[in-house]
Coordinates of C-alpha atoms and ligand atoms in Angstrom, one line a residue:
M1 CA 0.0 0.0 0.0
Q2 CA 1.2 3.5 -0.8
V3 CA 0.4 6.5 1.3
N4 CA 1.7 10.0 0.9
I5 CA 0.4 12.9 3.0
S6 CA 2.0 16.4 3.0
H7 CA 1.1 20.0 3.6
R8 CA 0.7 22.6 0.8
K9 CA 4.0 23.8 -0.4
E10 CA 5.2 27.1 -2.0
N11 CA 7.2 25.2 -4.7
V12 CA 5.8 22.8 -7.2
E13 CA 7.2 19.4 -7.1
D14 CA 7.2 16.9 -10.0
G15 CA 5.1 13.8 -9.3
R16 CA 3.1 15.5 -6.6
A17 CA -0.2 17.3 -6.6
S18 CA 0.1 21.1 -6.3
I19 CA -2.6 23.6 -5.3
Y20 CA -2.8 27.3 -4.9
Q21 CA -2.9 29.0 -1.4
S22 CA -6.6 30.0 -1.5
V23 CA -8.2 26.6 -2.5
I24 CA -11.5 26.1 -0.6
S25 CA -13.2 22.7 -1.0
N26 CA -16.2 22.7 -3.3
T27 CA -17.9 19.8 -1.5
S28 CA -19.2 20.5 2.0
K29 CA -17.8 19.2 5.3
E30 CA -20.7 17.0 6.1
M31 CA -20.6 15.4 2.6
S32 CA -16.8 15.1 2.6
C33 CA -16.1 13.4 5.9
F34 CA -15.3 9.8 6.4
S35 CA -18.3 7.7 7.4
D36 CA -17.4 7.1 11.1
F37 CA -15.8 10.4 11.9
P38 CA -17.8 13.6 11.4
M39 CA -15.7 16.8 11.1
P40 CA -15.5 18.9 14.2
E41 CA -18.8 20.9 14.7
D42 CA -17.0 24.3 14.6
F43 CA -15.3 23.6 11.2
P44 CA -16.8 25.8 8.4
N45 CA -19.0 24.1 5.9
F46 CA -16.6 24.6 3.0
L47 CA -13.0 24.1 4.1
H48 CA -9.8 26.0 3.3
N49 CA -7.2 23.4 2.2
S50 CA -5.4 23.8 5.6
K51 CA -8.6 22.9 7.5
L52 CA -9.1 19.8 5.3
L53 CA -5.5 18.8 6.1
E54 CA -6.2 19.4 9.8
Y55 CA -9.2 17.0 9.6
F56 CA -7.0 14.3 8.0
R57 CA -4.4 14.8 10.7
I58 CA -7.1 14.5 13.5
F59 CA -8.4 11.4 11.7
A60 CA -5.0 9.8 11.5
R61 CA -4.3 10.5 15.2
E62 CA -7.7 9.2 16.3
F63 CA -7.2 5.9 14.5
D64 CA -3.5 5.7 15.3
L65 CA -2.6 5.5 11.6
L66 CA 0.7 7.2 11.5
K67 CA 2.6 4.1 12.5
Y68 CA 1.5 2.4 9.3
I69 CA 2.6 5.2 7.0
Q70 CA 6.1 5.4 5.5
F71 CA 6.5 9.0 4.5
Q72 CA 8.9 10.4 1.9
T73 CA 9.0 7.1 0.0
T74 CA 8.5 6.8 -3.8
V75 CA 7.2 3.6 -5.3
L76 CA 9.4 2.8 -8.3
S77 CA 7.9 -0.4 -9.4
V78 CA 5.1 -2.9 -8.6
R79 CA 5.6 -6.2 -10.4
K80 CA 3.9 -9.6 -10.2
H81 CA 5.8 -12.0 -8.0
P82 CA 7.1 -15.0 -10.0
D83 CA 4.5 -17.2 -8.3
F84 CA 1.7 -14.6 -8.7
S85 CA -0.7 -17.0 -10.3
S86 CA -0.8 -19.0 -7.1
S87 CA 0.1 -16.4 -4.4
G88 CA -1.3 -13.2 -5.9
Q89 CA 1.8 -11.4 -4.4
W90 CA 3.6 -8.3 -5.7
E91 CA 7.2 -7.3 -5.6
V92 CA 7.4 -3.6 -4.7
V93 CA 10.5 -1.5 -5.1
T94 CA 10.6 1.7 -3.2
E95 CA 13.1 4.6 -2.8
S96 CA 13.6 6.6 0.3
N97 CA 16.5 9.1 0.8
G98 CA 18.2 7.7 -2.3
K99 CA 18.0 4.1 -0.9
K100 CA 16.2 1.5 -2.8
Q101 CA 14.3 -1.3 -1.1
S102 CA 12.4 -4.3 -2.3
A103 CA 9.6 -6.0 -0.4
V104 CA 6.8 -8.5 -1.2
F105 CA 3.2 -7.6 -0.5
D106 CA 0.1 -9.7 -0.5
A107 CA -2.0 -6.9 -2.0
V108 CA -1.6 -3.4 -3.4
M109 CA -3.8 -0.4 -3.5
V110 CA -2.7 2.1 -6.1
C111 CA -3.7 5.6 -4.7
S112 CA -1.4 7.8 -6.8
G113 CA -4.0 10.4 -7.8
H114 CA -5.0 11.9 -11.1
H115 CA -4.2 15.5 -10.5
I116 CA -0.5 15.3 -10.8
L117 CA 0.4 15.3 -14.5
P118 CA -0.6 18.6 -16.2
H119 CA -2.5 18.4 -19.5
I120 CA -1.2 21.3 -21.5
P121 CA -2.4 20.9 -25.1
L122 CA 0.0 23.4 -26.8
D123 CA -0.6 21.7 -30.2
S124 CA -4.1 23.2 -30.1
F125 CA -2.7 26.7 -29.8
P126 CA -1.0 27.6 -33.0
G127 CA 1.4 30.5 -32.5
I128 CA 2.2 29.7 -28.9
E129 CA 5.9 29.4 -29.9
K130 CA 5.8 33.1 -30.9
F131 CA 4.0 34.3 -27.8
K132 CA 6.4 36.6 -25.9
G133 CA 4.5 36.7 -22.5
Q134 CA 4.6 34.2 -19.7
Y135 CA 2.6 31.0 -19.9
F136 CA 2.1 28.1 -17.5
H137 CA -0.2 25.3 -16.3
S138 CA -2.7 26.0 -13.5
R139 CA -0.7 23.6 -11.2
Q140 CA 2.1 26.2 -11.2
Y141 CA -0.2 28.9 -9.9
K142 CA 0.2 29.6 -6.2
H143 CA -1.1 33.2 -5.4
P144 CA -2.0 36.4 -7.2
E145 CA 1.1 38.4 -6.2
G146 CA 3.2 39.5 -9.1
F147 CA 0.2 39.7 -11.5
E148 CA -0.7 43.3 -10.7
G149 CA -1.8 45.3 -13.7
K150 CA -1.4 42.5 -16.2
H151 CA -3.7 41.3 -19.0
I152 CA -4.3 37.7 -18.3
L153 CA -5.9 35.0 -20.4
V154 CA -7.1 31.9 -18.6
I155 CA -7.8 28.9 -20.8
G156 CA -10.5 26.4 -19.7
L157 CA -13.6 26.7 -17.7
G158 CA -13.2 24.1 -14.9
N159 CA -12.9 24.7 -11.2
S160 CA -9.2 25.6 -11.5
A161 CA -9.8 28.1 -14.3
S162 CA -12.7 29.8 -12.4
D163 CA -10.9 30.0 -9.0
I164 CA -7.7 31.4 -10.6
A165 CA -9.5 33.8 -12.9
V166 CA -11.5 35.2 -10.0
E167 CA -8.5 35.6 -7.8
L168 CA -6.3 37.2 -10.5
S169 CA -9.1 39.5 -11.5
K170 CA -8.7 41.3 -8.2
K171 CA -5.1 42.3 -9.0
A172 CA -4.9 42.2 -12.8
A173 CA -5.8 45.0 -15.3
Q174 CA -8.0 42.5 -17.1
V175 CA -8.7 38.8 -17.1
F176 CA -10.1 36.9 -20.0
I177 CA -11.4 33.4 -19.7
S178 CA -11.5 31.3 -22.9
T179 CA -13.9 28.3 -23.1
R180 CA -14.6 26.1 -26.0
H181 CA -17.6 24.3 -24.6
G182 CA -18.8 26.5 -21.7
S183 CA -19.9 25.1 -18.3
W184 CA -22.7 25.3 -15.8
V185 CA -21.7 27.4 -12.8
M186 CA -23.2 26.8 -9.4
S187 CA -23.1 28.5 -6.1
R188 CA -21.9 26.7 -3.0
I189 CA -25.0 28.1 -1.3
S190 CA -28.3 26.4 -2.1
E191 CA -31.8 26.4 -0.8
D192 CA -32.2 28.2 2.6
G193 CA -28.5 28.7 2.6
Y194 CA -27.5 25.0 2.9
P195 CA -24.5 23.7 1.0
W196 CA -25.4 22.7 -2.5
D197 CA -24.3 19.1 -2.2
M198 CA -26.6 18.6 0.9
V199 CA -29.6 19.7 -1.2
L200 CA -28.8 18.1 -4.5
H201 CA -27.4 14.8 -3.3
T202 CA -30.5 13.1 -1.9
R203 CA -31.8 9.7 -2.9
F204 CA -35.1 11.2 -3.8
I205 CA -33.5 13.7 -6.3
S206 CA -31.2 11.0 -7.6
M207 CA -34.2 8.6 -8.2
F208 CA -36.2 11.4 -9.9
R209 CA -33.2 12.3 -12.1
N210 CA -32.6 8.7 -13.1
V211 CA -36.2 8.2 -14.1
L212 CA -36.4 11.4 -16.1
S213 CA -33.0 11.2 -17.6
R214 CA -34.1 8.3 -19.8
F215 CA -35.7 11.1 -21.9
K216 CA -33.0 13.4 -23.2
I217 CA -35.4 16.3 -23.9
I218 CA -36.7 16.2 -20.3
R219 CA -33.1 15.9 -19.0
K220 CA -32.0 18.9 -21.0
W221 CA -35.0 20.9 -19.9
M222 CA -34.5 20.0 -16.2
M223 CA -30.8 20.7 -16.3
E224 CA -31.4 24.2 -17.9
Q225 CA -34.1 25.0 -15.4
Q226 CA -32.0 24.0 -12.4
M227 CA -28.7 25.5 -13.5
N228 CA -30.2 28.8 -14.8
R229 CA -32.1 29.5 -11.5
W230 CA -29.2 31.5 -10.2
F231 CA -28.4 33.5 -13.4
D232 CA -29.0 33.0 -17.1
H233 CA -25.8 31.4 -18.4
A234 CA -26.4 32.5 -21.9
N235 CA -26.3 36.1 -20.9
Y236 CA -22.9 35.6 -19.3
G237 CA -21.4 33.7 -22.2
L238 CA -21.0 30.6 -20.0
Q239 CA -23.8 28.3 -21.4
P240 CA -22.5 24.8 -22.2
Q241 CA -22.6 23.7 -25.8
N242 CA -24.2 20.4 -24.8
K243 CA -26.7 21.6 -22.2
H244 CA -28.0 18.1 -21.4
L245 CA -24.6 16.7 -20.3
M246 CA -24.1 16.3 -16.6
K247 CA -20.4 17.4 -17.0
E248 CA -18.8 18.3 -13.7
P249 CA -20.2 21.8 -12.9
V250 CA -18.0 24.7 -11.8
V251 CA -18.8 25.6 -8.1
N252 CA -17.9 29.3 -7.8
D253 CA -19.8 32.0 -6.0
D254 CA -17.7 34.9 -7.3
L255 CA -17.4 34.1 -11.1
P256 CA -20.7 35.6 -12.1
S257 CA -20.2 38.8 -10.1
R258 CA -16.7 39.2 -11.4
I259 CA -18.1 38.9 -15.0
L260 CA -20.8 41.4 -14.0
Y261 CA -18.2 43.9 -12.8
G262 CA -16.3 43.5 -16.1
A263 CA -13.2 42.2 -14.3
I264 CA -13.5 38.9 -16.2
K265 CA -14.5 38.7 -19.8
V266 CA -15.6 35.4 -21.2
K267 CA -14.2 34.6 -24.7
S268 CA -14.6 31.7 -27.1
R269 CA -12.0 29.2 -28.1
V270 CA -8.5 30.5 -29.0
I271 CA -7.7 29.8 -32.6
E272 CA -4.3 31.5 -32.8
L273 CA -1.8 33.3 -30.7
T274 CA 0.6 36.0 -31.9
E275 CA 3.6 37.6 -30.1
T276 CA 1.2 39.6 -27.9
S277 CA -2.4 38.8 -28.7
A278 CA -5.0 36.1 -28.8
I279 CA -7.4 35.5 -31.7
F280 CA -10.6 33.8 -30.9
E281 CA -13.0 31.6 -32.9
D282 CA -15.6 34.4 -33.2
G283 CA -13.0 36.6 -34.9
T284 CA -12.4 38.9 -32.0
V285 CA -8.8 39.7 -30.9
E286 CA -7.5 40.7 -27.5
E287 CA -4.2 42.6 -27.6
D288 CA -1.4 43.0 -25.1
I289 CA -1.8 39.7 -23.3
D290 CA 1.0 39.4 -20.7
V291 CA 0.2 36.0 -19.2
I292 CA -1.6 32.8 -20.3
V293 CA -2.7 30.3 -17.7
F294 CA -3.5 26.8 -19.1
A295 CA -6.2 25.6 -16.7
T296 CA -6.7 22.7 -19.0
G297 CA -6.9 19.8 -16.5
Y298 CA -4.8 16.7 -15.9
T299 CA -3.8 13.4 -17.4
F300 CA -2.6 10.4 -15.5
S301 CA -0.3 7.4 -15.8
F302 CA 1.0 4.5 -13.8
P303 CA 4.8 4.5 -14.5
F304 CA 5.4 2.0 -11.7
L305 CA 3.1 -0.6 -13.2
E306 CA 3.5 -2.8 -16.3
E307 CA 1.1 -2.0 -19.1
S308 CA -0.1 -5.6 -18.9
V309 CA -1.5 -4.8 -15.5
V310 CA -3.1 -1.4 -16.1
K311 CA -3.0 0.4 -19.4
V312 CA -4.0 4.1 -19.9
K313 CA -5.3 5.0 -23.3
D314 CA -6.8 8.4 -24.2
N315 CA -6.9 9.2 -20.5
T316 CA -9.1 6.2 -19.7
V317 CA -8.3 2.9 -18.0
S318 CA -10.1 -0.3 -18.3
L319 CA -11.0 -1.1 -14.6
Y320 CA -13.9 -3.0 -13.3
K321 CA -16.1 -0.4 -11.4
Y322 CA -13.2 2.0 -11.8
M323 CA -11.0 -0.2 -9.5
F324 CA -10.0 -3.7 -10.5
P325 CA -8.0 -4.7 -13.6
P326 CA -10.3 -7.4 -15.0
H327 CA -7.7 -9.8 -16.4
L328 CA -5.6 -10.6 -13.3
E329 CA -5.4 -14.3 -12.2
K330 CA -5.7 -13.0 -8.6
S331 CA -7.7 -10.0 -7.4
T332 CA -4.9 -8.5 -5.3
L333 CA -4.5 -5.1 -6.9
A334 CA -7.0 -2.3 -6.8
C335 CA -6.9 1.3 -8.0
I336 CA -8.4 3.7 -5.5
G337 CA -9.5 7.2 -6.4
F338 CA -9.3 7.0 -10.2
I339 CA -12.7 8.5 -10.4
Q340 CA -14.3 11.9 -10.5
P341 CA -17.7 11.6 -8.8
L342 CA -20.3 14.4 -9.0
G343 CA -20.0 14.6 -5.2
S344 CA -17.1 14.4 -2.8
I345 CA -14.3 12.1 -3.5
F346 CA -13.6 11.2 0.1
P347 CA -16.6 9.1 1.0
T348 CA -16.3 7.5 -2.5
V349 CA -12.7 6.4 -2.0
E350 CA -13.5 5.2 1.5
L351 CA -16.1 2.8 0.1
Q352 CA -13.7 1.7 -2.6
A353 CA -11.1 0.9 0.0
R354 CA -13.7 -1.0 2.1
W355 CA -14.6 -3.1 -0.9
A356 CA -11.0 -3.7 -2.0
T357 CA -9.9 -4.9 1.4
R358 CA -12.7 -7.4 1.5
V359 CA -11.8 -8.6 -2.0
F360 CA -8.2 -9.0 -0.9
K361 CA -9.3 -11.0 2.2
G362 CA -11.4 -13.3 0.0
L363 CA -14.7 -12.1 1.7
C364 CA -16.0 -10.7 -1.6
T365 CA -15.4 -12.3 -5.0
L366 CA -15.2 -10.6 -8.3
P367 CA -17.1 -12.0 -11.3
S368 CA -15.5 -13.6 -14.3
E369 CA -13.2 -11.6 -16.6
K370 CA -15.8 -11.7 -19.3
T371 CA -18.5 -10.2 -17.0
M372 CA -16.1 -7.5 -15.8
M373 CA -15.1 -6.5 -19.3
A374 CA -18.8 -6.4 -20.4
D375 CA -19.6 -4.2 -17.4
T376 CA -16.7 -1.9 -18.1
I377 CA -17.7 -1.4 -21.7
K378 CA -21.3 -0.7 -20.8
R379 CA -20.4 1.7 -18.0
N380 CA -18.1 3.6 -20.4
E381 CA -20.9 4.0 -22.9
K382 CA -23.2 5.3 -20.2
R383 CA -20.6 7.7 -19.0
I384 CA -20.2 9.2 -22.5
D385 CA -24.0 9.5 -22.8
L386 CA -24.3 11.3 -19.4
F387 CA -21.1 13.3 -19.3
G388 CA -19.8 13.6 -22.8
K389 CA -16.4 12.7 -24.4
S390 CA -14.3 15.6 -23.1
Q391 CA -10.9 14.7 -21.7
S392 CA -12.0 16.3 -18.4
Q393 CA -14.9 13.8 -18.1
T394 CA -13.1 10.5 -18.6
L395 CA -13.3 9.5 -15.0
Q396 CA -16.7 11.1 -14.3
T397 CA -19.4 9.2 -12.4
D398 CA -22.7 9.6 -10.8
Y399 CA -22.6 10.0 -7.1
I400 CA -25.2 8.2 -5.1
D401 CA -25.7 5.4 -7.7
Y402 CA -22.0 4.6 -7.5
L403 CA -21.8 4.8 -3.7
D404 CA -24.8 2.5 -3.5
E405 CA -23.2 0.1 -5.9
L406 CA -20.0 -0.1 -3.9
A407 CA -21.9 -0.4 -0.6
S408 CA -24.0 -3.3 -2.1
E409 CA -20.8 -5.2 -2.8
I410 CA -19.9 -5.2 0.9
G411 CA -23.4 -5.5 2.3
A412 CA -23.5 -1.9 3.7
K413 CA -26.2 -0.4 1.5
P414 CA -29.1 0.7 3.8
D415 CA -32.3 -1.2 3.2
L416 CA -34.8 1.6 3.1
L417 CA -38.0 -0.6 3.1
S418 CA -37.2 -2.5 6.2
L419 CA -35.9 0.7 7.8
L420 CA -39.3 2.3 7.0
L421 CA -40.9 -0.2 9.3
K422 CA -38.3 -0.3 12.0
D423 CA -37.3 3.4 12.2
P424 CA -39.5 5.5 9.9
K425 CA -37.9 8.8 11.0
L426 CA -34.5 7.6 9.9
A427 CA -35.8 6.1 6.7
V428 CA -37.3 9.5 5.7
K429 CA -34.0 11.2 6.5
L430 CA -32.2 8.7 4.4
Y431 CA -34.5 9.1 1.4
F432 CA -35.2 12.8 1.4
G433 CA -32.1 14.1 3.3
P434 CA -28.5 14.4 2.1
C435 CA -26.9 11.1 1.2
N436 CA -24.0 11.4 3.5
S437 CA -21.3 8.7 4.2
Y438 CA -22.8 7.8 7.6
Q439 CA -25.6 6.0 5.8
Y440 CA -23.1 3.3 4.8
R441 CA -22.3 2.6 8.5
L442 CA -25.8 1.7 9.6
T443 CA -25.6 -1.9 8.6
G444 CA -23.3 -4.6 7.4
P445 CA -19.5 -5.0 8.1
G446 CA -17.9 -2.0 9.8
Q447 CA -21.3 -1.0 11.3
W448 CA -20.8 2.1 13.5
K449 CA -22.9 2.7 16.6
G450 CA -22.8 6.5 16.1
A451 CA -24.1 6.4 12.5
R452 CA -27.8 7.1 13.3
S453 CA -26.9 9.9 15.7
A454 CA -24.5 11.4 13.1
I455 CA -27.4 11.5 10.6
V456 CA -30.0 13.0 12.8
T457 CA -27.6 15.6 14.3
Q458 CA -26.2 16.7 11.0
K459 CA -28.1 20.0 10.8
K460 CA -26.6 21.0 14.1
R461 CA -23.1 20.6 12.8
I462 CA -23.9 22.6 9.7
L463 CA -25.4 25.5 11.6
K464 CA -22.9 25.6 14.4
P465 CA -20.1 27.5 12.6
L466 CA -22.7 30.0 11.4
K467 CA -24.1 30.8 14.8
T468 CA -21.5 33.3 15.7
R469 CA -24.0 36.0 16.7
A470 CA -26.6 35.2 19.4
L471 CA -30.1 36.0 18.2
T472 CA -33.2 36.3 20.3
T473 CA -36.3 34.6 18.9
S474 CA -38.3 37.3 17.2
S475 CA -42.1 37.6 16.8
T476 CA -41.7 37.1 13.0
L477 CA -40.3 33.6 13.7
L478 CA -43.3 32.9 15.9
V479 CA -45.7 34.2 13.2
S480 CA -44.0 32.1 10.5
F481 CA -44.2 29.0 12.9
L482 CA -47.9 29.6 13.4
L483 CA -48.5 30.1 9.7
K484 CA -46.8 26.7 9.1
I485 CA -49.1 25.0 11.6
L486 CA -52.1 26.6 10.0
G487 CA -50.9 25.5 6.6
L488 CA -50.5 21.9 7.8
L489 CA -53.9 21.9 9.3
A490 CA -55.4 23.2 6.0
I491 CA -53.7 20.4 4.1
S492 CA -54.9 17.8 6.6
V493 CA -58.5 19.1 6.3
A494 CA -58.3 19.1 2.5
F495 CA -56.9 15.6 2.5
F496 CA -59.7 14.4 4.9
F497 CA -62.4 15.8 2.7
Q498 CA -60.8 14.3 -0.4
L499 CA -61.0 10.8 1.3
Q500 CA -64.7 11.4 2.2
F501 CA -65.9 12.3 -1.3
Ligands
FAD601 C1 -7.4 22.3 -6.6 C2 -8.2 21.1 -6.3 C3 -9.3 21.1 -5.4 C4 -10.1 20.0 -5.1 N1 -11.2 20.1 -4.3 C5 -12.0 19.0 -4.0 C6 -13.1 19.1 -3.1 O1 -13.4 20.1 -2.6 N2 -13.8 18.0 -2.9 C7 -13.5 16.8 -3.6 O2 -14.2 15.8 -3.3 N3 -12.4 16.7 -4.4 C8 -11.7 17.8 -4.7 N4 -10.6 17.7 -5.5 C9 -10.3 16.4 -6.1 C10 -9.5 15.7 -5.0 O3 -8.6 16.5 -4.3 C11 -8.7 14.8 -5.4 O4 -9.5 13.9 -6.2 C12 -8.1 14.0 -4.2 O5 -7.1 14.7 -3.6 C13 -7.7 12.7 -4.6 O6 -7.0 12.2 -3.6 P1 -6.0 11.0 -3.9 O7 -5.4 10.6 -2.6 O8 -6.6 10.0 -4.8 O9 -4.9 11.7 -4.9 P2 -3.8 12.8 -4.5 O10 -4.3 13.7 -3.4 O11 -3.3 13.4 -5.8 O12 -2.6 12.0 -3.8 C14 -1.9 11.1 -4.5 C15 -0.5 10.9 -3.8 O13 0.2 9.9 -4.4 C16 1.6 10.3 -4.4 N5 2.2 9.5 -5.5 C17 2.0 9.4 -6.8 N6 2.9 8.6 -7.4 C18 3.6 8.0 -6.4 C19 4.7 7.1 -6.3 N7 5.1 6.5 -7.5 N8 5.2 6.8 -5.1 C20 4.8 7.4 -4.0 N9 3.8 8.3 -4.0 C21 3.2 8.6 -5.1 C22 1.5 11.8 -4.8 O14 2.7 12.4 -4.4 C23 0.3 12.2 -3.9 O15 0.7 12.6 -2.7 C24 -9.8 18.8 -5.8 C25 -8.7 18.7 -6.7 C26 -7.9 19.8 -6.9 C27 -6.8 19.7 -7.9
NAP602 N1 -12.1 24.7 -5.3 C1 -12.1 23.5 -5.6 O1 -12.6 22.6 -4.9 C2 -11.4 23.0 -6.8 C3 -10.6 23.9 -7.5 C4 -9.9 23.4 -8.6 C5 -10.1 22.2 -9.1 N2 -10.9 21.3 -8.4 C6 -11.2 20.0 -8.9 O2 -10.0 19.5 -9.5 C7 -10.3 18.7 -10.7 C8 -9.5 19.3 -11.9 O3 -10.1 20.6 -12.2 P1 -9.4 21.5 -13.3 O4 -10.3 22.7 -13.5 O5 -8.0 21.6 -13.1 O6 -9.5 20.6 -14.6 P2 -10.8 20.1 -15.5 O7 -12.0 20.0 -14.6 O8 -10.4 18.9 -16.2 O9 -11.1 21.3 -16.5 C9 -10.2 21.5 -17.6 C10 -10.8 22.6 -18.5 O10 -9.9 22.8 -19.5 C11 -10.5 22.8 -20.8 N3 -9.7 22.2 -21.8 C12 -9.1 21.0 -21.8 N4 -8.4 20.9 -23.0 C13 -8.5 22.0 -23.7 C14 -8.1 22.5 -24.9 N5 -7.3 21.8 -25.7 N6 -8.5 23.7 -25.4 C15 -9.3 24.5 -24.6 N7 -9.8 24.1 -23.4 C16 -9.4 22.9 -22.9 C17 -11.8 21.9 -20.5 O11 -12.7 22.3 -21.4 P3 -13.8 21.3 -22.1 O12 -14.9 21.1 -21.1 O13 -14.2 22.1 -23.3 O14 -13.1 20.0 -22.4 C18 -12.1 22.3 -19.1 O15 -12.9 23.4 -19.1 C19 -11.8 18.7 -10.8 O16 -12.4 17.6 -10.2 C20 -12.2 20.0 -10.0 O17 -13.5 19.9 -9.4 C21 -11.6 21.7 -7.3

């Protein structure tokens, strides 16, 4: 197993993920925590990267994990042991402080991430060789200092592009953001001020979307309605080309307002660069560009594995349920985290790890190679239908459906029907409330006694960091409470009369 935890660094290191100082999570704390360890109540709902790291540190301490982690160690190769077909073992060569070591492992989880190798498609930007300004990939970006008064062109419209464009637009003379396909942009804040993922990731909404999404026209209409509720994307030049695709949205509260202020101007695809300017698909030209930031995403590879084990082609890998190479004689290698769910990655990889360890121990078995291959092909077709073919979407998955699928493999998926009889209050929360990770600790292996309580007390932990000013109950609250009671009474009376006649 390979583990590598570090803090955010000022310098960019090859082979390691790199983020800018200001990164704030775009998935909320209650939807991003591990299933048996809620984040501290006073943590904000969306976390600065240093707070997220603090959570991982508290988690590691709580479960006494540090003794299992060998820091500052690079995995150079993972090869099948000569008797792999009978033992399923792997020979792993590592390097630490210039010293190589070899060891044999019974199983391997590959957790090397997919945000390390920059995708910087210079071939698609004719004239880049003539460009006299500075250009770099978004992973090189750390902070806005040094960009004062510049004219900056940011390429791409993912979360990196949006965060960086917004931040730079506060210092630069002008920021342009160039997008070829557009994106839906969402706020972190949803109904009644709750985090977006707590409102959108419910079993009820997921079921509703699954039923309706069989009809493309309805899916497109629903998506437009939902996404344009905040502002009309067409008016801001952001509207996606394929409006029905569930491509990962941008979660950014500031982007629309920065566009409204004119600090960011949205442009179409760049067709050519000159020494100092950018020419766009619509024929417009922006002169005096000083800096180009390629926020064009990432690619990935497994240099320590043989191609016969895992092969990457066009930024995709053929893995059963995004985890297991289907053709191994023994199921003793799993890839964890080679996925981009529409919700938080952390509960997703936790369930992946729970399944992988049970497969390694022989407590769960994988189907035949043929079945796994057929599933992988079908899943890929569905992915393209839902999310499109773009390089940024090759690892994209649904959220709740995928979590449930993994949980079913280990017997941890909650049974809503039997719960409705035993504990209706909880069943209602599970169906209509946020699909948080605690749901997968209610039953099955790894059951956690605190899961029910974590689910019913969730709202308290969301509101706690917001309640920094004591308020006395006002009469308006009382009136609104009374109106709600009257409303409920009216519905009950109407329902009663409907039953009578
Ligand atoms: C700016 C940014 C913000 C994000 N925000 C969110 C968010 O709010 N919510 C969310 O759910 N997701 C978010 N994501 C996505 C999420 O961060 C990543 O998906 C997550 O970090 C993946 O974790 P990981 O452990 O799989 O990979 P990583 O965090 O990339 O870790 C992989 C580790 O493996 C190490 N490694 C690689 N090769 C080797 C080797 N040969 N030997 C030893 N070590 C090796 C690397 O150095 C690295 O430390 C964000 C991503 C980015 C880039
Ligand atoms: N605050 C946060 O939490 C935060 C911040 C940053 C990143 N992240 C996460 O990190 C992951 C990576 O995000 P990312 O924004 O770095 O990458 P990304 O999501 O892959 O987005 C890449 C962008 O580059 C564009 N692009 C790619 N190739 C291009 C080309 N040849 N020409 C023009 N445009 C091109 C893509 O456009 P098309 O759509 O047209 O292909 C897309 O808009 C995501 O999961 C994201 O959510 C989170």
